[in-house]
mmCIF file with all atom_site columns, C-alpha atoms in Angstrom:
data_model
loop_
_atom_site.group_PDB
_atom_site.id
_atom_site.type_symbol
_atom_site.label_atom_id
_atom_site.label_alt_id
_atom_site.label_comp_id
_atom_site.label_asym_id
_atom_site.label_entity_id
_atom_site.label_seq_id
_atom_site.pdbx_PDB_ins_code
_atom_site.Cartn_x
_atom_site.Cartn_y
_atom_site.Cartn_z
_atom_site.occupancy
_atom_site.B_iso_or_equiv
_atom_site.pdbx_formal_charge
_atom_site.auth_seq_id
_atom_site.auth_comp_id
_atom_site.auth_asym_id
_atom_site.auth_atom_id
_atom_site.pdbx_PDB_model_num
ATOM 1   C CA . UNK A 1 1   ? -18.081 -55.650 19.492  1.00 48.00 ? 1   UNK A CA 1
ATOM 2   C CA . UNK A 1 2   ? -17.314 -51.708 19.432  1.00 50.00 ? 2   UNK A CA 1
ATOM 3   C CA . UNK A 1 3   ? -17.939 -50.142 16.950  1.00 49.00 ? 3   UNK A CA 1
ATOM 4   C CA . UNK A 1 4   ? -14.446 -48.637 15.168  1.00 48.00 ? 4   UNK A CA 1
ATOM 5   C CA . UNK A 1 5   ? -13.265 -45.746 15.572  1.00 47.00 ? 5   UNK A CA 1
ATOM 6   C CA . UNK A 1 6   ? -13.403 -42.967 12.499  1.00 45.00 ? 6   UNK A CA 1
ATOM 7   C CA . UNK A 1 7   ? -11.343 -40.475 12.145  1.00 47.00 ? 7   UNK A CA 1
ATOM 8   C CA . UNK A 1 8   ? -11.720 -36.920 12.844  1.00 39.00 ? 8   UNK A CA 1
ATOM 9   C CA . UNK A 1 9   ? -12.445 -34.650 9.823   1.00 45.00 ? 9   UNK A CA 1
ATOM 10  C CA . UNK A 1 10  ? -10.600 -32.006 9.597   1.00 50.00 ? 10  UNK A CA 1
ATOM 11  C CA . UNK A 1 11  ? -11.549 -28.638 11.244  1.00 59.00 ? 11  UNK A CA 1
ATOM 12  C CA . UNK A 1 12  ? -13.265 -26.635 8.193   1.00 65.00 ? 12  UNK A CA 1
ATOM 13  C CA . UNK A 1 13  ? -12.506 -23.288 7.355   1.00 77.00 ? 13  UNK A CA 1
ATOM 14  C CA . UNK A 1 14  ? -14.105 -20.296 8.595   1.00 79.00 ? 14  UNK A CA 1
ATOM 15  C CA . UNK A 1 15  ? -16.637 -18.568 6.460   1.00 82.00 ? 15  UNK A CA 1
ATOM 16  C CA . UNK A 1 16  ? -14.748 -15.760 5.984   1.00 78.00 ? 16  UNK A CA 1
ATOM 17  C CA . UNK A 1 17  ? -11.770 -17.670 4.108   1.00 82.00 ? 17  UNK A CA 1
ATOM 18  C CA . UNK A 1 18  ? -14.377 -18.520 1.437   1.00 83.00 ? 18  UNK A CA 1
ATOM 19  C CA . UNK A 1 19  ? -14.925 -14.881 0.113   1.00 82.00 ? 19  UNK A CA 1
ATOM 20  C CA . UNK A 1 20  ? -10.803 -13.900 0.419   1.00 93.00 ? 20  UNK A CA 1
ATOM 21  C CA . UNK A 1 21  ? -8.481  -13.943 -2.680  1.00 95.00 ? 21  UNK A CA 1
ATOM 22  C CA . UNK A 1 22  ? -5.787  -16.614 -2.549  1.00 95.00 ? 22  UNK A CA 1
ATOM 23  C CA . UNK A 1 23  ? -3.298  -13.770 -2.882  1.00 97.00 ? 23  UNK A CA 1
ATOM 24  C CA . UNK A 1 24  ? -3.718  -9.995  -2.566  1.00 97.00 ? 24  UNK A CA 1
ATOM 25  C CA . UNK A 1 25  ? -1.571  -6.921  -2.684  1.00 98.00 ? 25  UNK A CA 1
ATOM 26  C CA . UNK A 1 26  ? -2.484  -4.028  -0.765  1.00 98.00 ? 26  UNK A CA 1
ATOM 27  C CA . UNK A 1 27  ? -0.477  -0.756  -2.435  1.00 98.00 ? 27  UNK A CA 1
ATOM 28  C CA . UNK A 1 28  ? 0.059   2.659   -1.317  1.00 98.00 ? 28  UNK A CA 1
ATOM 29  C CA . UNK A 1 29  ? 1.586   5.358   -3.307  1.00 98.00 ? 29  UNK A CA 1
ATOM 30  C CA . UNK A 1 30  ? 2.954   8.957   -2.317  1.00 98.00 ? 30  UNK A CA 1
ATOM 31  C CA . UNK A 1 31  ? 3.112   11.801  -5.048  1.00 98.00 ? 31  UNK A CA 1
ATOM 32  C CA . UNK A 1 32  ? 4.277   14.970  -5.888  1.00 98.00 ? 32  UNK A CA 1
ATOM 33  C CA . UNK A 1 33  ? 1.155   16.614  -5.698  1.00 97.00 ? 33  UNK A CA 1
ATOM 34  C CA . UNK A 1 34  ? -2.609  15.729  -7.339  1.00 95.00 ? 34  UNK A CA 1
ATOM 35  C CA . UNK A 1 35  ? -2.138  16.531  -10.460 1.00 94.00 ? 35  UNK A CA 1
ATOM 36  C CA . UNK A 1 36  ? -2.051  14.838  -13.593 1.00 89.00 ? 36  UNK A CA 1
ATOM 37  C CA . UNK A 1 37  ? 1.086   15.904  -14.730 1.00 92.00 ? 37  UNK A CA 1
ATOM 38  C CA . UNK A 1 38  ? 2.399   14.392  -10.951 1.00 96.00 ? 38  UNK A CA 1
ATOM 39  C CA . UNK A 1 39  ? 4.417   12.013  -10.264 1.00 98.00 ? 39  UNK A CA 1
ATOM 40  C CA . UNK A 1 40  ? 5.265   8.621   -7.492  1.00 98.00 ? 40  UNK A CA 1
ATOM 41  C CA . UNK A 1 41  ? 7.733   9.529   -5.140  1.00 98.00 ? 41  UNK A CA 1
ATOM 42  C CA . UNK A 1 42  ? 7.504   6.079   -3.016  1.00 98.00 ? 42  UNK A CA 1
ATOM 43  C CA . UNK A 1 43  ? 5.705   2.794   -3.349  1.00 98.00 ? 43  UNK A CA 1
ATOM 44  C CA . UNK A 1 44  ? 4.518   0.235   -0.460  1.00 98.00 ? 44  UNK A CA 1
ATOM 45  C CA . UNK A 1 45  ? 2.694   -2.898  -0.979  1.00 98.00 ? 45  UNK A CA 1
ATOM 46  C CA . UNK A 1 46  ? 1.888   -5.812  1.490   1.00 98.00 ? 46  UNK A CA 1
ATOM 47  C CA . UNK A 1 47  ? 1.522   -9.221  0.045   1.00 98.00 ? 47  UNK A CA 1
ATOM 48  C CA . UNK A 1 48  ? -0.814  -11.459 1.723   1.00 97.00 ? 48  UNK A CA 1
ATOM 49  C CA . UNK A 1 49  ? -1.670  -15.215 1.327   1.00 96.00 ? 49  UNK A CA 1
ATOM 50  C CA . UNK A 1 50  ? -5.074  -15.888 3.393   1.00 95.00 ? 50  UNK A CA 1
ATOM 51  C CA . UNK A 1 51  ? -4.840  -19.167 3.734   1.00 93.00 ? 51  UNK A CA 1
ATOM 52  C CA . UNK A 1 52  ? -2.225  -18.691 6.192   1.00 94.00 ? 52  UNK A CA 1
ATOM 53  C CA . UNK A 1 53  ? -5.145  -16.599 8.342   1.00 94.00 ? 53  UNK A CA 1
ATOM 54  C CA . UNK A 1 54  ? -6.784  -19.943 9.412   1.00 91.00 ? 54  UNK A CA 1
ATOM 55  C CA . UNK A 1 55  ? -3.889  -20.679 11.211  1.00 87.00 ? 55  UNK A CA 1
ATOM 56  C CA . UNK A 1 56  ? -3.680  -17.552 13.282  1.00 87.00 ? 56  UNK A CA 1
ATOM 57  C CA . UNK A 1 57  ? 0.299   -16.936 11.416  1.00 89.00 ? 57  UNK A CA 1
ATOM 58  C CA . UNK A 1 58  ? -0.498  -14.395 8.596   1.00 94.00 ? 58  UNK A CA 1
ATOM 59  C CA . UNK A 1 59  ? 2.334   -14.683 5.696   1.00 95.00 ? 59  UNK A CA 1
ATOM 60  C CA . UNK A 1 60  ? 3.267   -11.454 4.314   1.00 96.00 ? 60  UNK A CA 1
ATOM 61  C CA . UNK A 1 61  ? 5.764   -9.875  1.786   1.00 97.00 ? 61  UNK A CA 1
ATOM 62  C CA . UNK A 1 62  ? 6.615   -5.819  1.865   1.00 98.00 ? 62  UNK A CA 1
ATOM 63  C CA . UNK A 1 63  ? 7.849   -3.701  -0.887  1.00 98.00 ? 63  UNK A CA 1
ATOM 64  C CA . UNK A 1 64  ? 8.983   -0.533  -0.220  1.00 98.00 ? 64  UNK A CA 1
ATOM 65  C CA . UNK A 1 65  ? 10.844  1.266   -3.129  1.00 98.00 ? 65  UNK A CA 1
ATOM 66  C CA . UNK A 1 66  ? 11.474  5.478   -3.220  1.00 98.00 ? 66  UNK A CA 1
ATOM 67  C CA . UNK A 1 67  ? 11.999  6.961   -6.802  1.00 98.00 ? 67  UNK A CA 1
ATOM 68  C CA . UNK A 1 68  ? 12.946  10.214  -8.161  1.00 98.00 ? 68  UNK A CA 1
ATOM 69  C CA . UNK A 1 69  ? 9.865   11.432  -9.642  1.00 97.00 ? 69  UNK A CA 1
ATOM 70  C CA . UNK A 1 70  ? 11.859  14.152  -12.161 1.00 96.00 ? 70  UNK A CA 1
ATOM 71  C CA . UNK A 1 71  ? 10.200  17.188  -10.693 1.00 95.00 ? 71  UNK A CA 1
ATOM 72  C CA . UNK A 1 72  ? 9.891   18.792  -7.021  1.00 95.00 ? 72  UNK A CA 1
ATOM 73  C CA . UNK A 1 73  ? 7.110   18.314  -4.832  1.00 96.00 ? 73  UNK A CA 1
ATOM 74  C CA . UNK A 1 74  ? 4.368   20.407  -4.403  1.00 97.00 ? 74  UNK A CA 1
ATOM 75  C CA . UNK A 1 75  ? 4.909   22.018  -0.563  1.00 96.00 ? 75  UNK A CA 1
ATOM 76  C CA . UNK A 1 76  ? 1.731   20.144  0.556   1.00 96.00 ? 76  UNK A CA 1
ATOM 77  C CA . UNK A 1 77  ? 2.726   16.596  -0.778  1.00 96.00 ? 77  UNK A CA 1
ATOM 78  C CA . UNK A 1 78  ? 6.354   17.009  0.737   1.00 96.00 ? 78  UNK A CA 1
ATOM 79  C CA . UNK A 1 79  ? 4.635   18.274  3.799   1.00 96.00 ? 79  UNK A CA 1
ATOM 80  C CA . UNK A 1 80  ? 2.435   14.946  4.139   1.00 95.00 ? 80  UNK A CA 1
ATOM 81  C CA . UNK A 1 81  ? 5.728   12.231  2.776   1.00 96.00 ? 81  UNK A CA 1
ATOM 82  C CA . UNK A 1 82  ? 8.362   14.299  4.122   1.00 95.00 ? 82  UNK A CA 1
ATOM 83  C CA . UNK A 1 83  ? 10.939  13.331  1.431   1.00 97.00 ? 83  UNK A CA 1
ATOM 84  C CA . UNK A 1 84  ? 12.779  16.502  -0.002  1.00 95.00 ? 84  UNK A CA 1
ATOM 85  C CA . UNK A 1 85  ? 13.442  17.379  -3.760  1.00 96.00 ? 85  UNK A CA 1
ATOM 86  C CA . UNK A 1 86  ? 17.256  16.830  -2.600  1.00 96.00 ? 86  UNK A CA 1
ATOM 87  C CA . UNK A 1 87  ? 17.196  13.137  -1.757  1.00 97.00 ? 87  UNK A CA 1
ATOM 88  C CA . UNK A 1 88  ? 14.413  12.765  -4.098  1.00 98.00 ? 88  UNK A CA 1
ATOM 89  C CA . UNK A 1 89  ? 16.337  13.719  -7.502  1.00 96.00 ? 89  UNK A CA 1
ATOM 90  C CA . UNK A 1 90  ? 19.294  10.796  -6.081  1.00 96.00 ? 90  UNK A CA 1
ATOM 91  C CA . UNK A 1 91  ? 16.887  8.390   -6.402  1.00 98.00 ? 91  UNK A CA 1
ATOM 92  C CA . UNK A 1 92  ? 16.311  6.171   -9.484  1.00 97.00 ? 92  UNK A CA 1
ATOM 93  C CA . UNK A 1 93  ? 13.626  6.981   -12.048 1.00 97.00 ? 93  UNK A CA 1
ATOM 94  C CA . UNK A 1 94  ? 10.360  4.875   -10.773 1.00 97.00 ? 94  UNK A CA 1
ATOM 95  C CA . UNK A 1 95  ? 10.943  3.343   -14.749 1.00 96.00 ? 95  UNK A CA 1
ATOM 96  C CA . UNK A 1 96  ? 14.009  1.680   -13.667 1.00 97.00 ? 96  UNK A CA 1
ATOM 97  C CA . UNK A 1 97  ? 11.379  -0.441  -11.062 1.00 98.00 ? 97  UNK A CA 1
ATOM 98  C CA . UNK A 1 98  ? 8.255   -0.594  -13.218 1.00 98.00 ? 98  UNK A CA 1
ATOM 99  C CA . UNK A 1 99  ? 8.864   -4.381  -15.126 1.00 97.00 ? 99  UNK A CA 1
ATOM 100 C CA . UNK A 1 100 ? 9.459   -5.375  -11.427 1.00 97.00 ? 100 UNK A CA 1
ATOM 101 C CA . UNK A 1 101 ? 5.906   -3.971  -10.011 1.00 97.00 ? 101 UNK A CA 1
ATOM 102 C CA . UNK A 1 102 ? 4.298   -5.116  -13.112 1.00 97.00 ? 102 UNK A CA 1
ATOM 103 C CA . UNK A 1 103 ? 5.160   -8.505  -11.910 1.00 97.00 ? 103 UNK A CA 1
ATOM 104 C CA . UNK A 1 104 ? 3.748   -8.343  -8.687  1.00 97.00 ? 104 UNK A CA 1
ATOM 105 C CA . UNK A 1 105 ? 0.596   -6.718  -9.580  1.00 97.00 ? 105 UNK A CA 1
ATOM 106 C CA . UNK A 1 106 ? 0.325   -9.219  -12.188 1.00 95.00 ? 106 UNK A CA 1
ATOM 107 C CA . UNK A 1 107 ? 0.482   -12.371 -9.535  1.00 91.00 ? 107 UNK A CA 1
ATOM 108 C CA . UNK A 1 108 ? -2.578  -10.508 -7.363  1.00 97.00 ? 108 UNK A CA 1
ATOM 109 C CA . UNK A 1 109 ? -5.974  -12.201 -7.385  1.00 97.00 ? 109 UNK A CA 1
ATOM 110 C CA . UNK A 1 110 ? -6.792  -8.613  -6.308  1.00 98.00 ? 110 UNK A CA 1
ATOM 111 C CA . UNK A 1 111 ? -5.028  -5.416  -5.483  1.00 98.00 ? 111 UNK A CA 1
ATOM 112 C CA . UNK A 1 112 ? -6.496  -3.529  -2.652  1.00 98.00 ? 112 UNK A CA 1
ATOM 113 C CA . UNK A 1 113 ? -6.300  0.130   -1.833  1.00 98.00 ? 113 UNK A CA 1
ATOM 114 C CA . UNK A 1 114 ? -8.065  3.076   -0.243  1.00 98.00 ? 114 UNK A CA 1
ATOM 115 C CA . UNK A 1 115 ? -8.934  5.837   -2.767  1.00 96.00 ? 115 UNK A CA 1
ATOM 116 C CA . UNK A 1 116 ? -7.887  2.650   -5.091  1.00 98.00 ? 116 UNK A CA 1
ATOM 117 C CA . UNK A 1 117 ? -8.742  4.966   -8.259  1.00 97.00 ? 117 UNK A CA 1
ATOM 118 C CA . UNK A 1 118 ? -5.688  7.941   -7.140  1.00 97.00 ? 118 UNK A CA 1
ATOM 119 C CA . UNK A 1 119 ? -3.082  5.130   -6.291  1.00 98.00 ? 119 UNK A CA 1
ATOM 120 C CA . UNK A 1 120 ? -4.019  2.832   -9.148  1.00 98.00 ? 120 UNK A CA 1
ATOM 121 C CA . UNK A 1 121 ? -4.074  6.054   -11.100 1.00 97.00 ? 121 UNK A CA 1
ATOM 122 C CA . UNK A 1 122 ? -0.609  6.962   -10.339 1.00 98.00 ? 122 UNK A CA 1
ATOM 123 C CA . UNK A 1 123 ? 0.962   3.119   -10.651 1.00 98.00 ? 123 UNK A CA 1
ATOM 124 C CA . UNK A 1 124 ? -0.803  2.786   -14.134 1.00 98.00 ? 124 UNK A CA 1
ATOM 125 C CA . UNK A 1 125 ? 0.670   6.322   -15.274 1.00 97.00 ? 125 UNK A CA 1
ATOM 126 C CA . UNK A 1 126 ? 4.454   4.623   -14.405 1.00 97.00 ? 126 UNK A CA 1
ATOM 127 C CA . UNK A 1 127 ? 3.339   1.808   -15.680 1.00 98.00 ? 127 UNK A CA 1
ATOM 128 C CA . UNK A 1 128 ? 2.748   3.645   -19.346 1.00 97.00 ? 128 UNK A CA 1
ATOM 129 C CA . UNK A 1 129 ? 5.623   5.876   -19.052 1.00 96.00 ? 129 UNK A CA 1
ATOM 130 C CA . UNK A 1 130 ? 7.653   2.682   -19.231 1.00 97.00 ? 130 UNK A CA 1
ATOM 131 C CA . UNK A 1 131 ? 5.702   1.070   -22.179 1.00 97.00 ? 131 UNK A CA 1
ATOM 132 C CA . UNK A 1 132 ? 3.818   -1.298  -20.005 1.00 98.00 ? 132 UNK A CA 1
ATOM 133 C CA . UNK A 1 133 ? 0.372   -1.805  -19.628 1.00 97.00 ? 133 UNK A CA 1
ATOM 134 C CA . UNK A 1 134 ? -1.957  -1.023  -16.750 1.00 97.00 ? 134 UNK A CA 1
ATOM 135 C CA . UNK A 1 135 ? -2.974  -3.555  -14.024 1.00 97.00 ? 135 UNK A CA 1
ATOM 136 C CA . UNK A 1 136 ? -5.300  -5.658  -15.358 1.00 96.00 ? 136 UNK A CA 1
ATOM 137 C CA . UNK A 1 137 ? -5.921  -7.422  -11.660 1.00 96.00 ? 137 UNK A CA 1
ATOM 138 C CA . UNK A 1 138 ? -9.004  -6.721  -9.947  1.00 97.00 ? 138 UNK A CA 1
ATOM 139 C CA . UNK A 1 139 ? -9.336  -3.853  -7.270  1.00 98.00 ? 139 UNK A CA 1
ATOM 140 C CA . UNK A 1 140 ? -11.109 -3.062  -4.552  1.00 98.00 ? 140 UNK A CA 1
ATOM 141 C CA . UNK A 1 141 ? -11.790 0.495   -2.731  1.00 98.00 ? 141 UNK A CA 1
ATOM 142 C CA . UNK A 1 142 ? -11.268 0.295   0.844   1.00 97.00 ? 142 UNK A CA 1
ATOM 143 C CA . UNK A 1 143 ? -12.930 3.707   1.149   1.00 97.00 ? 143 UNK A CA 1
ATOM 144 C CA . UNK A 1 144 ? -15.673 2.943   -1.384  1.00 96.00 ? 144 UNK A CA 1
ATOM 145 C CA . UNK A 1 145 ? -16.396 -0.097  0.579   1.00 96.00 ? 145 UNK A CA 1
ATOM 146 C CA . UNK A 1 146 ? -16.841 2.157   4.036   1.00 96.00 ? 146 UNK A CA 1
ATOM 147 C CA . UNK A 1 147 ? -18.712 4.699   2.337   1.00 95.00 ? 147 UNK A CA 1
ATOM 148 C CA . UNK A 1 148 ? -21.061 1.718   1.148   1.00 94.00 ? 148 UNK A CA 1
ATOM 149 C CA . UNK A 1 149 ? -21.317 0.076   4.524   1.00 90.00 ? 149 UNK A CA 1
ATOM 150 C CA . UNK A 1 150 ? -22.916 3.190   5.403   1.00 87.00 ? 150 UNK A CA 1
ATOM 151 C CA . UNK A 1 151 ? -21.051 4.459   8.107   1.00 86.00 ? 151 UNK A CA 1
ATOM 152 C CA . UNK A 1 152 ? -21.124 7.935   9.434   1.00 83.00 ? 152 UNK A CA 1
ATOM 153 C CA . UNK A 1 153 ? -18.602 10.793  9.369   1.00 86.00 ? 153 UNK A CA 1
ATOM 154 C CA . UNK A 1 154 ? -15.745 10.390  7.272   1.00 92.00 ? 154 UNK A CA 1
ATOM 155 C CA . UNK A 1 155 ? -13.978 8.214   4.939   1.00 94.00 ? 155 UNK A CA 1
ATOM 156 C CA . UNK A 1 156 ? -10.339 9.218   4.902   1.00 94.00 ? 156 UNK A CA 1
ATOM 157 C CA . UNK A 1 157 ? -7.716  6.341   5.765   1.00 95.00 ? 157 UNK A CA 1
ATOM 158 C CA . UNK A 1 158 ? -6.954  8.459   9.278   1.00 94.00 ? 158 UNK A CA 1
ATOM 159 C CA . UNK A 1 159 ? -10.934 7.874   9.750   1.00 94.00 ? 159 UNK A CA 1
ATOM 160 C CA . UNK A 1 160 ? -11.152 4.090   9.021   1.00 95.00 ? 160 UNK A CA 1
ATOM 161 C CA . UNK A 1 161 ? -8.424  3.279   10.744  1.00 94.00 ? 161 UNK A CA 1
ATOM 162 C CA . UNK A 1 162 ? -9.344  5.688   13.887  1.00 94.00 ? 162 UNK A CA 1
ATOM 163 C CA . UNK A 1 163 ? -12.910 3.086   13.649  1.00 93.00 ? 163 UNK A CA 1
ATOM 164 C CA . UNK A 1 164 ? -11.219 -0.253  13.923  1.00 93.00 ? 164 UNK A CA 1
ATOM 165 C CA . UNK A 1 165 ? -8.546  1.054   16.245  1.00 94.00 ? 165 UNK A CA 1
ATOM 166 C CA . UNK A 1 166 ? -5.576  1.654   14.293  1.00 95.00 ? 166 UNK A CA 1
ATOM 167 C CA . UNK A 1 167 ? -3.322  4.361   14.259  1.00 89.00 ? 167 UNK A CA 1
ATOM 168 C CA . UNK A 1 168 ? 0.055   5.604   12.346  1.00 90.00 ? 168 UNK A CA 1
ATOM 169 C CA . UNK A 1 169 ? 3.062   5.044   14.269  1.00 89.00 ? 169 UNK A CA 1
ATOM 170 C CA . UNK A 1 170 ? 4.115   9.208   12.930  1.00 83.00 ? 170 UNK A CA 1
ATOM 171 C CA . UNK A 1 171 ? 2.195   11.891  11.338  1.00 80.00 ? 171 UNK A CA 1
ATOM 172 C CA . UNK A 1 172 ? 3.901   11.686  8.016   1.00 85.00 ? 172 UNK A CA 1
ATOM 173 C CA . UNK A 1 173 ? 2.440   9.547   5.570   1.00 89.00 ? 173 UNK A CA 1
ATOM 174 C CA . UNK A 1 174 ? 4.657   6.339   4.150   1.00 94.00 ? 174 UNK A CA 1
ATOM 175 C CA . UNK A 1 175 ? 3.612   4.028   1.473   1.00 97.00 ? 175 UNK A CA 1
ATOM 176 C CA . UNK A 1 176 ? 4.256   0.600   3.171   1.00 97.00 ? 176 UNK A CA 1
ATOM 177 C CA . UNK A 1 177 ? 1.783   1.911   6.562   1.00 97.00 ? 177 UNK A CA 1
ATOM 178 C CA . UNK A 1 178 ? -0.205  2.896   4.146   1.00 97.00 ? 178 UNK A CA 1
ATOM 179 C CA . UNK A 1 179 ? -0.684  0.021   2.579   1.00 98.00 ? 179 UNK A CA 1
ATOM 180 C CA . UNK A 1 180 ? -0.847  -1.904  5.772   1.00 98.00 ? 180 UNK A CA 1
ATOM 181 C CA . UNK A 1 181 ? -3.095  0.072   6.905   1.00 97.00 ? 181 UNK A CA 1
ATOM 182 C CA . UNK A 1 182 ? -5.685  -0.398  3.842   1.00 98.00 ? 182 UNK A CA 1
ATOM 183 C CA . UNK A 1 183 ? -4.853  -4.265  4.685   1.00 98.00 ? 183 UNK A CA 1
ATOM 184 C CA . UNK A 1 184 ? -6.029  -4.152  7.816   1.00 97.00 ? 184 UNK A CA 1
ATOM 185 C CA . UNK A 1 185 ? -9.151  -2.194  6.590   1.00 97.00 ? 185 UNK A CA 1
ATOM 186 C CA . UNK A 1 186 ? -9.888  -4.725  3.990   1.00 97.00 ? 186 UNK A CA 1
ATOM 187 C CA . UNK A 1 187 ? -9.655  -7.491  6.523   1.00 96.00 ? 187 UNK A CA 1
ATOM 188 C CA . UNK A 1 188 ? -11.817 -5.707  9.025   1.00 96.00 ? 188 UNK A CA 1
ATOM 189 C CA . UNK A 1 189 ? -14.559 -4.818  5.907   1.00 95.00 ? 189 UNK A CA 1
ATOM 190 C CA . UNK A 1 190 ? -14.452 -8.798  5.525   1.00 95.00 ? 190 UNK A CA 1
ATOM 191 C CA . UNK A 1 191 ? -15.268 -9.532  8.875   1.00 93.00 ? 191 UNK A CA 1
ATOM 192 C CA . UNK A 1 192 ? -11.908 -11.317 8.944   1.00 93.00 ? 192 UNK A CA 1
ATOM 193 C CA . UNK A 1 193 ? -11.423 -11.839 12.794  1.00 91.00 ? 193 UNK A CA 1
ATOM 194 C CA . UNK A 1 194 ? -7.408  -12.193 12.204  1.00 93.00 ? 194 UNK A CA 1
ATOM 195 C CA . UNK A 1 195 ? -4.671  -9.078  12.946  1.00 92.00 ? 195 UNK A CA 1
ATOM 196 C CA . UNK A 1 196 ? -1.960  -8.744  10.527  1.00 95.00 ? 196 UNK A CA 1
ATOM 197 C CA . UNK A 1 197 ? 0.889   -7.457  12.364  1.00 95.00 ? 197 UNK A CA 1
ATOM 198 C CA . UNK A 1 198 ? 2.346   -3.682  11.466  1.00 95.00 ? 198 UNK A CA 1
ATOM 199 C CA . UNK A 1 199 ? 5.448   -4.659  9.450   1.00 95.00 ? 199 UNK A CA 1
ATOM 200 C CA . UNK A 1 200 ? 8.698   -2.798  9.998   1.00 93.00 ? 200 UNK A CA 1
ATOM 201 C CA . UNK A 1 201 ? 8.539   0.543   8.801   1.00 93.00 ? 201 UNK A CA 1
ATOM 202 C CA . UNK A 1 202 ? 12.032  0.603   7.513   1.00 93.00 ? 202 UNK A CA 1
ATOM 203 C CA . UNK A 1 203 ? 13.552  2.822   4.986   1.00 95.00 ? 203 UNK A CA 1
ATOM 204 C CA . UNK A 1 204 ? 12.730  2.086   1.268   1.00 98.00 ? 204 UNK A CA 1
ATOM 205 C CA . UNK A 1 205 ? 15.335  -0.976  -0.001  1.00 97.00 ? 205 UNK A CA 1
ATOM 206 C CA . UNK A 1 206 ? 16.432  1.048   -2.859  1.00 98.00 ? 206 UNK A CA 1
ATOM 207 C CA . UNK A 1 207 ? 16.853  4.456   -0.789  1.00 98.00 ? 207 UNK A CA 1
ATOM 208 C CA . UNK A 1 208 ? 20.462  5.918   -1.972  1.00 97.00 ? 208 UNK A CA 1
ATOM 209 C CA . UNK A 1 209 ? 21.841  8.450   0.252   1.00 96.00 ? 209 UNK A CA 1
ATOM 210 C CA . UNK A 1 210 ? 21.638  11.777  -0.753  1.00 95.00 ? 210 UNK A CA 1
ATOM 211 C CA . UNK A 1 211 ? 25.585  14.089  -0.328  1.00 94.00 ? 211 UNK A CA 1
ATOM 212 C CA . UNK A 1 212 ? 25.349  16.972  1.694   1.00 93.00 ? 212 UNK A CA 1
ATOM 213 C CA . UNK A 1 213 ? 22.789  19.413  0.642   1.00 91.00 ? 213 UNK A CA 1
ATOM 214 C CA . UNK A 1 214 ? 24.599  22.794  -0.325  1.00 89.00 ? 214 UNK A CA 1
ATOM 215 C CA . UNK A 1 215 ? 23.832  25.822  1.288   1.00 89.00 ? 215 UNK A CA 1
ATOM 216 C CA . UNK A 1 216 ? 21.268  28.422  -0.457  1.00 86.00 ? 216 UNK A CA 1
ATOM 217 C CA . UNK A 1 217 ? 18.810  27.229  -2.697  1.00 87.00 ? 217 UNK A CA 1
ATOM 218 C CA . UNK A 1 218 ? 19.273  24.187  -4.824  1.00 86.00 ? 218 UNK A CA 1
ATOM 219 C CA . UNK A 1 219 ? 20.499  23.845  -8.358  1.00 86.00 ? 219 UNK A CA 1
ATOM 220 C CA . UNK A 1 220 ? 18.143  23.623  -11.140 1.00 85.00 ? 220 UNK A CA 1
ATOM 221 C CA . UNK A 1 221 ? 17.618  19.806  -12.242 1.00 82.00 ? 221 UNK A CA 1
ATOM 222 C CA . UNK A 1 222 ? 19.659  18.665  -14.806 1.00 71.00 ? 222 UNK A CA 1
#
């Protein structure tokens, strides 16, 4: 008599999977400069489950959000986010948004970033302006992570990503890249085998149009 047949078990998951948080968000922010009297112009995360790796169909979320950061840009920062003090002071204050990014931060099993201490720097300081309090989440340092791995030359984003292969679709910096970009790093610093797709780099949802800027140099802000 044969012996029955058992059922298959179930392919396990990769080793990888074991050492990835349920649910990350990997954040971006661009400033008005590097001080600490600076503010967030725009904000990009990327929301990833990893479980949905294993199947080879990532699951994402973006957030893209622009603000009017109450003072002009230092030449440099607008230089590297290309958003001008015109458009910017239409924009609402970052504290009309900061109850909503408290929220998300709060629902990460980590937050992930390169140079995690400037952009976590920067969200906490909106994050107090509005009477809320910092991210309590863990982090992790993309670029502290490189730098420990040892590798040579050096650790800027445009570095990492020129090492795995990755490039920015412009030369102007935007939040949600960014942040895709730190993703990707993440993933490839896990030895995560799995591409997460470039997301579409659209305009910030809560971008207001700017009217027509007038001629000569602009009004003081009000």
């Amino acid at each position: 008599m044969p012996e029955p047949t058992l059922p298959t078990p179930p392919d396990a998951d990769p080793d990888w999977l074991a050492w990835l948080p349920p649910r990350l968000v990997a954040l971006d922010v661009e400033t008005t400069g590097l001080a600490e009297t600076d503010r967030v112009v725009s904000f990009g995360a990327v929301v990833l489950t990893t479980a949905s790796l294993v199947a080879g169909r990532p699951e994402i979320a973006c957030h893209h959000l622009i603000f009017d950061p109450g003072r002009a840009s230092h030449p440099m920062a607008e230089a590297v986010h290309g958003y001008d003090d015109w458009l910017l002071r239409h924009q609402e204050p970052a504290g009309r948004h900061a109850g909503a990014l408290a929220d998300l931060l709060a629902g990460a099993d980590l937050v992930v970033a390169h140079n995690a201490a400037f952009d976590l720097g920067f969200v906490n300081r909106e994050l107090r302006e509005a009477g809320l309090p910092p991210v309590a989440a863990k982090v992790y340092c993309t670029m502290e992570a490189y730098r420990r791995r040892g590798e040579k030359g050096r650790a800027a984003l445009d570095a990492v990503c020129r090492r795995i292969g990755l490039r920015r679709v412009g030369a102007r910096h935007g939040a949600l890249e960014d942040a895709w970009l730190a993703l990707r790093a993440y993933l490839w610093l896990q030895a995560c085998p799995v591409a997460v797709a470039r997301p579409r780099l659209a305009d910030p949802t809560n971008l207001r149009p700017a009217p027509p800027r007038p001629d000569g140099p602009l009004p003081p802000r009000g």
